[in-house]
PDB file of C-alpha atoms in Angstrom:
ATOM      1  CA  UNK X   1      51.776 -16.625 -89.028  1.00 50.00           C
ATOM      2  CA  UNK X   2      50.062 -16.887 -85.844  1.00 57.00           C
ATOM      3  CA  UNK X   3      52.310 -19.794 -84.479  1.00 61.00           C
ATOM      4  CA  UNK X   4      55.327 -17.970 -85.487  1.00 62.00           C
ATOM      5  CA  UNK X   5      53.834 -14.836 -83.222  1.00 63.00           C
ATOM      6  CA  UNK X   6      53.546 -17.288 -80.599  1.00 67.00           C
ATOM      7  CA  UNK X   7      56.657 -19.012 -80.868  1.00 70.00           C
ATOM      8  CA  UNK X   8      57.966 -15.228 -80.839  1.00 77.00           C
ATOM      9  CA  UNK X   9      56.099 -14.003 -77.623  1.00 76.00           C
ATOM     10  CA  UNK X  10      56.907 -17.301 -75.632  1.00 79.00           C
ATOM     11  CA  UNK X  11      60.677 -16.615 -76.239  1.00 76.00           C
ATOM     12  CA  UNK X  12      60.646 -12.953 -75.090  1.00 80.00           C
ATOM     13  CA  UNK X  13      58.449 -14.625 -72.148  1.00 83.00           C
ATOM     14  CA  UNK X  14      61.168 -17.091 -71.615  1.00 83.00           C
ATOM     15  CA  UNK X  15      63.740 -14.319 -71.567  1.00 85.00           C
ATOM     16  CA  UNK X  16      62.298 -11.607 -69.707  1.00 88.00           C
ATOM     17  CA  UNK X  17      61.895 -14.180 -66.890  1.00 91.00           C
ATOM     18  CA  UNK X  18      65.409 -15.474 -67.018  1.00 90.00           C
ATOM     19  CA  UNK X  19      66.524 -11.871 -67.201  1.00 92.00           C
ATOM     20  CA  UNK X  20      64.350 -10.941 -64.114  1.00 93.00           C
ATOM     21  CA  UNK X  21      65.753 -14.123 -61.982  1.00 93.00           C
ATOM     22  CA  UNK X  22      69.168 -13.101 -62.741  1.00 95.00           C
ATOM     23  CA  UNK X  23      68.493  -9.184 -61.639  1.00 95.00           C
ATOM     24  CA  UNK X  24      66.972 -10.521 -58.401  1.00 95.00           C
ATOM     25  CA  UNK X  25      70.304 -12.772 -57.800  1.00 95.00           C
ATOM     26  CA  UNK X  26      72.369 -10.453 -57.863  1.00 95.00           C
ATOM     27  CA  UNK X  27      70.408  -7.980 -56.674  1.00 95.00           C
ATOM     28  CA  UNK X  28      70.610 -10.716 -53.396  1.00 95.00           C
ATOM     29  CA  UNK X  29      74.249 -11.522 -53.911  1.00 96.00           C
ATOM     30  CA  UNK X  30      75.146  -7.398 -53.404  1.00 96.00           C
ATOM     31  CA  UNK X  31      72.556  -7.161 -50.765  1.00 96.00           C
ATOM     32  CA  UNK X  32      74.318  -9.796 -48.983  1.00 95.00           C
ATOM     33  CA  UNK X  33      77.747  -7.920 -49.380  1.00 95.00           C
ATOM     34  CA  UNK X  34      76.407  -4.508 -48.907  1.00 93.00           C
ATOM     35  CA  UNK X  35      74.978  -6.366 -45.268  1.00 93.00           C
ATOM     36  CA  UNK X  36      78.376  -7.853 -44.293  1.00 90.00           C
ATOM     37  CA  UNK X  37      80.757  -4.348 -45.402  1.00 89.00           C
ATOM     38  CA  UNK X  38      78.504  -2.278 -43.237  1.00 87.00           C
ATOM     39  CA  UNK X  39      78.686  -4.893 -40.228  1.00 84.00           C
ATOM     40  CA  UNK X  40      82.416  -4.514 -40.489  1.00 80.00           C
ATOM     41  CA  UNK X  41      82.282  -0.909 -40.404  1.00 77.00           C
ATOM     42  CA  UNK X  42      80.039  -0.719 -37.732  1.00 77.00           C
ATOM     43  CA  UNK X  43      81.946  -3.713 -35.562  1.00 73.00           C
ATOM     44  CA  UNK X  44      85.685  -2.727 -36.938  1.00 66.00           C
ATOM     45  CA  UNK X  45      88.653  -4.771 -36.562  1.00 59.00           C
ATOM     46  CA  UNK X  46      88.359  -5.123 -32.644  1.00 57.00           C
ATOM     47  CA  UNK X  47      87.116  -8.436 -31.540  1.00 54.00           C
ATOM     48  CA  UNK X  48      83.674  -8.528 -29.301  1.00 53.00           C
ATOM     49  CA  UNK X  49      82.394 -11.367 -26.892  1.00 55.00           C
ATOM     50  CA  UNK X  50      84.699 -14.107 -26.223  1.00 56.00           C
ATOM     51  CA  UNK X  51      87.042 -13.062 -29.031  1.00 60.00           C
ATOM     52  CA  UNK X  52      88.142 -10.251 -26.706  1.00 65.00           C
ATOM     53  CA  UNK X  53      91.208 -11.252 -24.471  1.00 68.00           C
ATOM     54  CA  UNK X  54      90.604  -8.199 -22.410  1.00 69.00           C
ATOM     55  CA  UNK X  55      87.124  -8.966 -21.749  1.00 68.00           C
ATOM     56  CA  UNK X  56      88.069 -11.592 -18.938  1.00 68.00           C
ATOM     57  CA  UNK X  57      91.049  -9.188 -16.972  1.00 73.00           C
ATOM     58  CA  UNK X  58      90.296  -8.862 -13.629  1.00 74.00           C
ATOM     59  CA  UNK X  59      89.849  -5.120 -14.257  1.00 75.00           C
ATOM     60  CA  UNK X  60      87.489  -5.531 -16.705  1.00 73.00           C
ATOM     61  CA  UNK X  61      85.244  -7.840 -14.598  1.00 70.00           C
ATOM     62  CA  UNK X  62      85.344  -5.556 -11.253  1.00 69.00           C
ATOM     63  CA  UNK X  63      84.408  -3.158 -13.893  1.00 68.00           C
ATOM     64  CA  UNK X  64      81.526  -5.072 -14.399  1.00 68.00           C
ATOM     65  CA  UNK X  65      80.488  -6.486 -11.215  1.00 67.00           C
ATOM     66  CA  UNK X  66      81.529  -3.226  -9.132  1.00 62.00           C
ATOM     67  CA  UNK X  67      79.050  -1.544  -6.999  1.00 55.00           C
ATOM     68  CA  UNK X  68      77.202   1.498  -8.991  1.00 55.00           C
ATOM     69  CA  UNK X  69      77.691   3.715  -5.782  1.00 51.00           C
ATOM     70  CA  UNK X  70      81.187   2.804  -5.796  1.00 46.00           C
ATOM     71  CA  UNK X  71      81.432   3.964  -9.528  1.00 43.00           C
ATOM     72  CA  UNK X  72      79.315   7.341  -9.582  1.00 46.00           C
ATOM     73  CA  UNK X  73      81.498   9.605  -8.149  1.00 46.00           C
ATOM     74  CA  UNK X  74      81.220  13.539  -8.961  1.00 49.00           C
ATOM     75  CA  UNK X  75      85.010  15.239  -8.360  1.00 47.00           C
ATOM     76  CA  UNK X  76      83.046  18.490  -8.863  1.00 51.00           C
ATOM     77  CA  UNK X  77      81.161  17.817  -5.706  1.00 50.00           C
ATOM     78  CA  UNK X  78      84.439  16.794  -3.609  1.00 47.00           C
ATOM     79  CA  UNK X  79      85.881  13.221  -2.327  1.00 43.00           C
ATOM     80  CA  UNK X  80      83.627  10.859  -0.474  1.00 46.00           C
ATOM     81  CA  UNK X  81      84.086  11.513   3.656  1.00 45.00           C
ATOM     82  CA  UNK X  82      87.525   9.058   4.257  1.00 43.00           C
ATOM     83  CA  UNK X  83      88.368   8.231   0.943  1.00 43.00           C
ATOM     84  CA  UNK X  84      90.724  11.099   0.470  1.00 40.00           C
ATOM     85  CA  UNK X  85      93.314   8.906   0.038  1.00 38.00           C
ATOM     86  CA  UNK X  86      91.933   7.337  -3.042  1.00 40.00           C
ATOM     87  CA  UNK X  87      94.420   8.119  -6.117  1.00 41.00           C
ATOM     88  CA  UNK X  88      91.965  10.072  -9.073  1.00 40.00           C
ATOM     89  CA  UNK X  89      92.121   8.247 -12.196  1.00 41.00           C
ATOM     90  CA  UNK X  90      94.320   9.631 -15.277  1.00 41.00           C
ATOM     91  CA  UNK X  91      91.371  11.116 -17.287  1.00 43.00           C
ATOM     92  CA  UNK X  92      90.272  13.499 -14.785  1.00 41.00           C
ATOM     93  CA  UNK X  93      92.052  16.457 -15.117  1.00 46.00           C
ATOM     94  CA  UNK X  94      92.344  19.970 -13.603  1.00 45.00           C
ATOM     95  CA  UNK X  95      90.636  22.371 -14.754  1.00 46.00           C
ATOM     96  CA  UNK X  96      88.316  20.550 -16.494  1.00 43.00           C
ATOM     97  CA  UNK X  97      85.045  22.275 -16.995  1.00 41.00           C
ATOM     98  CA  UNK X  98      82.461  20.867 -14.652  1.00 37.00           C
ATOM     99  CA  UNK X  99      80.017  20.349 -16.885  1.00 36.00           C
ATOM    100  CA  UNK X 100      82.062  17.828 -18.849  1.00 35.00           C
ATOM    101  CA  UNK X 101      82.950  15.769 -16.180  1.00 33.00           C
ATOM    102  CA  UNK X 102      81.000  12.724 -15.366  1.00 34.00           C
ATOM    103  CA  UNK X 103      83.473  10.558 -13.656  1.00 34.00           C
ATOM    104  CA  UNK X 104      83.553   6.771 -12.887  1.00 33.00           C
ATOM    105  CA  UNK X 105      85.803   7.089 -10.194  1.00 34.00           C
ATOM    106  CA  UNK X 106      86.336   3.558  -8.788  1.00 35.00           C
ATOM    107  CA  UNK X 107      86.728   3.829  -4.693  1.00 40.00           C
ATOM    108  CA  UNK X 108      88.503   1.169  -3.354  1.00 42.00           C
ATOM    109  CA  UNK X 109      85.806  -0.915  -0.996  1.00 44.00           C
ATOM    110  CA  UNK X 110      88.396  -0.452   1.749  1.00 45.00           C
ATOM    111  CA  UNK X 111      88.193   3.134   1.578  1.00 47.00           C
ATOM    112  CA  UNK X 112      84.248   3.331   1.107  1.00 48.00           C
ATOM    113  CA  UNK X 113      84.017   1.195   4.143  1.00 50.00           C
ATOM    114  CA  UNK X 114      86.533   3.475   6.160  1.00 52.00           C
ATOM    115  CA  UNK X 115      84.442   6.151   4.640  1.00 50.00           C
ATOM    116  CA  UNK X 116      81.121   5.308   6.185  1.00 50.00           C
ATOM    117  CA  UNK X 117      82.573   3.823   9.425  1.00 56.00           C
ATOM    118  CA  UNK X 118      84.131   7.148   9.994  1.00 56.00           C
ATOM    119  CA  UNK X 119      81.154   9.171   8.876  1.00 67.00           C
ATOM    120  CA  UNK X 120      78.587   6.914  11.258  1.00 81.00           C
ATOM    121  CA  UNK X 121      75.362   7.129   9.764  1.00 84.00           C
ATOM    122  CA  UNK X 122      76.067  10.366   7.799  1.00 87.00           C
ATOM    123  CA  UNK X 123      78.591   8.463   6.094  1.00 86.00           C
ATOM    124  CA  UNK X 124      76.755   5.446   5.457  1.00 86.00           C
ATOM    125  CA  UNK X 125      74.039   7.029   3.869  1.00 86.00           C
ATOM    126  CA  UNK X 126      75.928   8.894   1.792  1.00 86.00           C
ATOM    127  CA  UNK X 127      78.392   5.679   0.708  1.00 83.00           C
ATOM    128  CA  UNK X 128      75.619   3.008   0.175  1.00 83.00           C
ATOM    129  CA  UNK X 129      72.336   5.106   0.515  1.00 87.00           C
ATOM    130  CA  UNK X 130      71.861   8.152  -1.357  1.00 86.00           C
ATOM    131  CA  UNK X 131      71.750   6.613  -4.652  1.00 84.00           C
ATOM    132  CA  UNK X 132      68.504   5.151  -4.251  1.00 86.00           C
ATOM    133  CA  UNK X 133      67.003   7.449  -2.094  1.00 86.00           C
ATOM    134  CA  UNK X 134      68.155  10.623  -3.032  1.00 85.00           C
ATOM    135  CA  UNK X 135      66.884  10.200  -6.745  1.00 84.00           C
ATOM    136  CA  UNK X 136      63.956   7.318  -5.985  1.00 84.00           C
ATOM    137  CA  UNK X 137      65.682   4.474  -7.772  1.00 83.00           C
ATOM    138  CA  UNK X 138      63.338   1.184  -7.729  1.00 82.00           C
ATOM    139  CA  UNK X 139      60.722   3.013  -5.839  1.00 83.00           C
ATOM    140  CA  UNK X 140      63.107   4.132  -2.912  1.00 87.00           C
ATOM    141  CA  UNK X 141      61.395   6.546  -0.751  1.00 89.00           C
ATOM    142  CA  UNK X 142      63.371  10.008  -1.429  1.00 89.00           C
ATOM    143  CA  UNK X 143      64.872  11.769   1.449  1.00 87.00           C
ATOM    144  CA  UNK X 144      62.511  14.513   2.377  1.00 88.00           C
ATOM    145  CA  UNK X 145      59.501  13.032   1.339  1.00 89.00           C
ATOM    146  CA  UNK X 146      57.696  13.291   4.645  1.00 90.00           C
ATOM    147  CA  UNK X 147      54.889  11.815   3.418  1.00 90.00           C
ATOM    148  CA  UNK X 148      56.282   8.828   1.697  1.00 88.00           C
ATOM    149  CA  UNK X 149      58.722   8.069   4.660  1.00 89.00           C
ATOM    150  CA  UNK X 150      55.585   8.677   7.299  1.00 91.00           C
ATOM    151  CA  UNK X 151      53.920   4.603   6.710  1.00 90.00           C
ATOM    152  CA  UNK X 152      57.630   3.480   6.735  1.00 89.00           C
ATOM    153  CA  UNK X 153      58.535   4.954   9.960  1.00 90.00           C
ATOM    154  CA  UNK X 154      55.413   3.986  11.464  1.00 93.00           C
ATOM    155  CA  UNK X 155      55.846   0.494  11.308  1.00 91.00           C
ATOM    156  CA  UNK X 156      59.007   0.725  13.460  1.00 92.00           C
ATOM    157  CA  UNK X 157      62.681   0.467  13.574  1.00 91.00           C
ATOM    158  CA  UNK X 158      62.798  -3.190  14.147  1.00 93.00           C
ATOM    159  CA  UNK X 159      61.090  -3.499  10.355  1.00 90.00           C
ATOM    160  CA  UNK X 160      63.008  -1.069   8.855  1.00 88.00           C
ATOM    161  CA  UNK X 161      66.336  -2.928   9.815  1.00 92.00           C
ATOM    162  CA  UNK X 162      64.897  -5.875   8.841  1.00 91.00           C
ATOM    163  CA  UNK X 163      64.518  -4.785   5.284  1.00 88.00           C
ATOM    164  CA  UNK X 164      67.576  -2.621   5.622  1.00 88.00           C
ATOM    165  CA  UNK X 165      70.274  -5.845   6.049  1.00 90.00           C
ATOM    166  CA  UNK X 166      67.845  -8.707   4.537  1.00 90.00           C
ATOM    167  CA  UNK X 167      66.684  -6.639   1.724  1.00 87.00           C
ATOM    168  CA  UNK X 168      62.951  -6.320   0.671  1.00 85.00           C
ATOM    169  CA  UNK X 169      60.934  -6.707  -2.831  1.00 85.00           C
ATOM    170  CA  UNK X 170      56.979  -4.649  -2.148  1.00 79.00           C
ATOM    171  CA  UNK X 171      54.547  -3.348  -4.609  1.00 80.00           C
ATOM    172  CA  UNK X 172      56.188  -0.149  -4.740  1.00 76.00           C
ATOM    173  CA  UNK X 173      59.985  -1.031  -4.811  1.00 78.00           C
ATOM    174  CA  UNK X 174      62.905  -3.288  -4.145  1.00 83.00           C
ATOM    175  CA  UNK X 175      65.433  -2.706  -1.385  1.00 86.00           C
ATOM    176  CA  UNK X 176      68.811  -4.648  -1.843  1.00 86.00           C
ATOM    177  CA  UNK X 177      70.203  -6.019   1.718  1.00 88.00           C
ATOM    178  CA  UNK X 178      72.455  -3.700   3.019  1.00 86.00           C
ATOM    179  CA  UNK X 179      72.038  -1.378   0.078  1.00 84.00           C
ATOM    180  CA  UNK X 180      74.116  -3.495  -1.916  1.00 83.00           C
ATOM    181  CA  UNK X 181      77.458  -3.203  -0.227  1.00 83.00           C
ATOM    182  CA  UNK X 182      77.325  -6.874   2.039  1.00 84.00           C
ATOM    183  CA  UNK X 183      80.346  -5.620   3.738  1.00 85.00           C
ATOM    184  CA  UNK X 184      78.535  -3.391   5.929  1.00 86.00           C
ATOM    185  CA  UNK X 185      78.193  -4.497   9.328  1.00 89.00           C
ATOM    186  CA  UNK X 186      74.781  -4.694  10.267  1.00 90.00           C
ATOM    187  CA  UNK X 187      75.533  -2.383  13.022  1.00 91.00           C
ATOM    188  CA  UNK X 188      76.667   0.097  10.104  1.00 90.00           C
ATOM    189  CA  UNK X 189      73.647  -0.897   8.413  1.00 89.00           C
ATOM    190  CA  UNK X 190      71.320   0.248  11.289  1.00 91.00           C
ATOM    191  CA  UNK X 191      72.698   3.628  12.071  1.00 91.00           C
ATOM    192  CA  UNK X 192      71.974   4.453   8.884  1.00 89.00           C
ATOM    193  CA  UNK X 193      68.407   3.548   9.042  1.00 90.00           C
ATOM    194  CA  UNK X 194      68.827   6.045  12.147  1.00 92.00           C
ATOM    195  CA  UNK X 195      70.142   8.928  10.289  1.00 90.00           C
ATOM    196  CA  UNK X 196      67.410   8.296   7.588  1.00 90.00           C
ATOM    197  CA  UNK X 197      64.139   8.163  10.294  1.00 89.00           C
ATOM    198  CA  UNK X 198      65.692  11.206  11.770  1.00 90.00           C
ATOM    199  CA  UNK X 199      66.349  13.141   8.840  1.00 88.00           C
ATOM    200  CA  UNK X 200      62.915  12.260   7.632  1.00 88.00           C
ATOM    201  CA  UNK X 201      60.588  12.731  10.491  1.00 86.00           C
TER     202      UNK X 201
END
């Protein structure tokens, strides 16, 4: 009797371990599904990476490679100085409230250029400038911060231009030559740094 018990308990062994291997395969196999449905929701039918033919227009790439400045324009606050003449895009329209309109209005470099040429160092400032040092980006010394601008100014214009068109990397920041927009004469690039000391003295 006690080898037929045994012979009894092995075979419900036997079976309750088949039956658990096949409940963890497919268990796996729905997992697996389940994984790939919700990817295609998430993704959708449009194609990503190089699957995209409208990844590689040359829109989309000066899209990409444009100039943030050139792409962070507030309409609430009025046109850049000289670039008046710039057409607004489609999906700004009048009337909009203001506080649902955070536009990437792309300037024309042309026009940003004519903007800050006519504007001097004003203009300048405001074009390639104010990004950084209006908010502090990478450790840019804000405008009206006296005491941040004092060390700067102190070690004279000649440095300050230097860093201004060559760009500079310190311990407390990085300074991309000519603010990032190389088609500023370094001319341009020094009345700027004029304004700047003077409005910060």
């Amino acid at each position: 009797m006690s080898d037929s018990h045994n012979d009894t308990a092995e075979a419900d062994s036997a079976a309750n371990t088949v039956k658990t291997a096949i409940i963890v395969f497919v268990g796996a196999i729905l997992m697996v599904i389940g994984i790939g449905m919700l990817a295609h929701f998430a993704i959708g039918t449009r194609p990503i990476g190089a699957g995209n033919e409208n990844a590689n227009t040359p829109e989309a790439v000066a899209g990409r490679i444009a100039h943030p400045v050139s792409l962070a324009v507030d309409p609430t606050k009025g046109p850049v100085p000289g670039a008046a003449a710039a057409p607004a895009p489609a999906a700004v329209k009048a009337g909009a409230p203001a506080t649902a309109i955070v536009a990437a209005v792309a300037i024309p470099v042309a026009a940003v250029a004519g903007a800050a040429k006519a504007g001097g160092g004003e203009g300048i400032y405001k074009t390639a400038c104010a990004a950084c040092h209006s908010a502090g980006i990478a450790g840019a010394p804000k405008s009206g911060d006296k005491a941040a601008w004092a060390p700067r100014i102190a070690q004279g214009k000649d440095t300050l231009y230097k860093h201004a068109i060559g760009g500079y990397q310190g311990k407390n920041g990085v300074m991309p030559a000519k603010g990032g927009n190389t088609s500023l004469a370094d001319a341009d690039v020094k009345s700027a740094v004029d304004y700047m000391v003077a409005l910060n003295k």
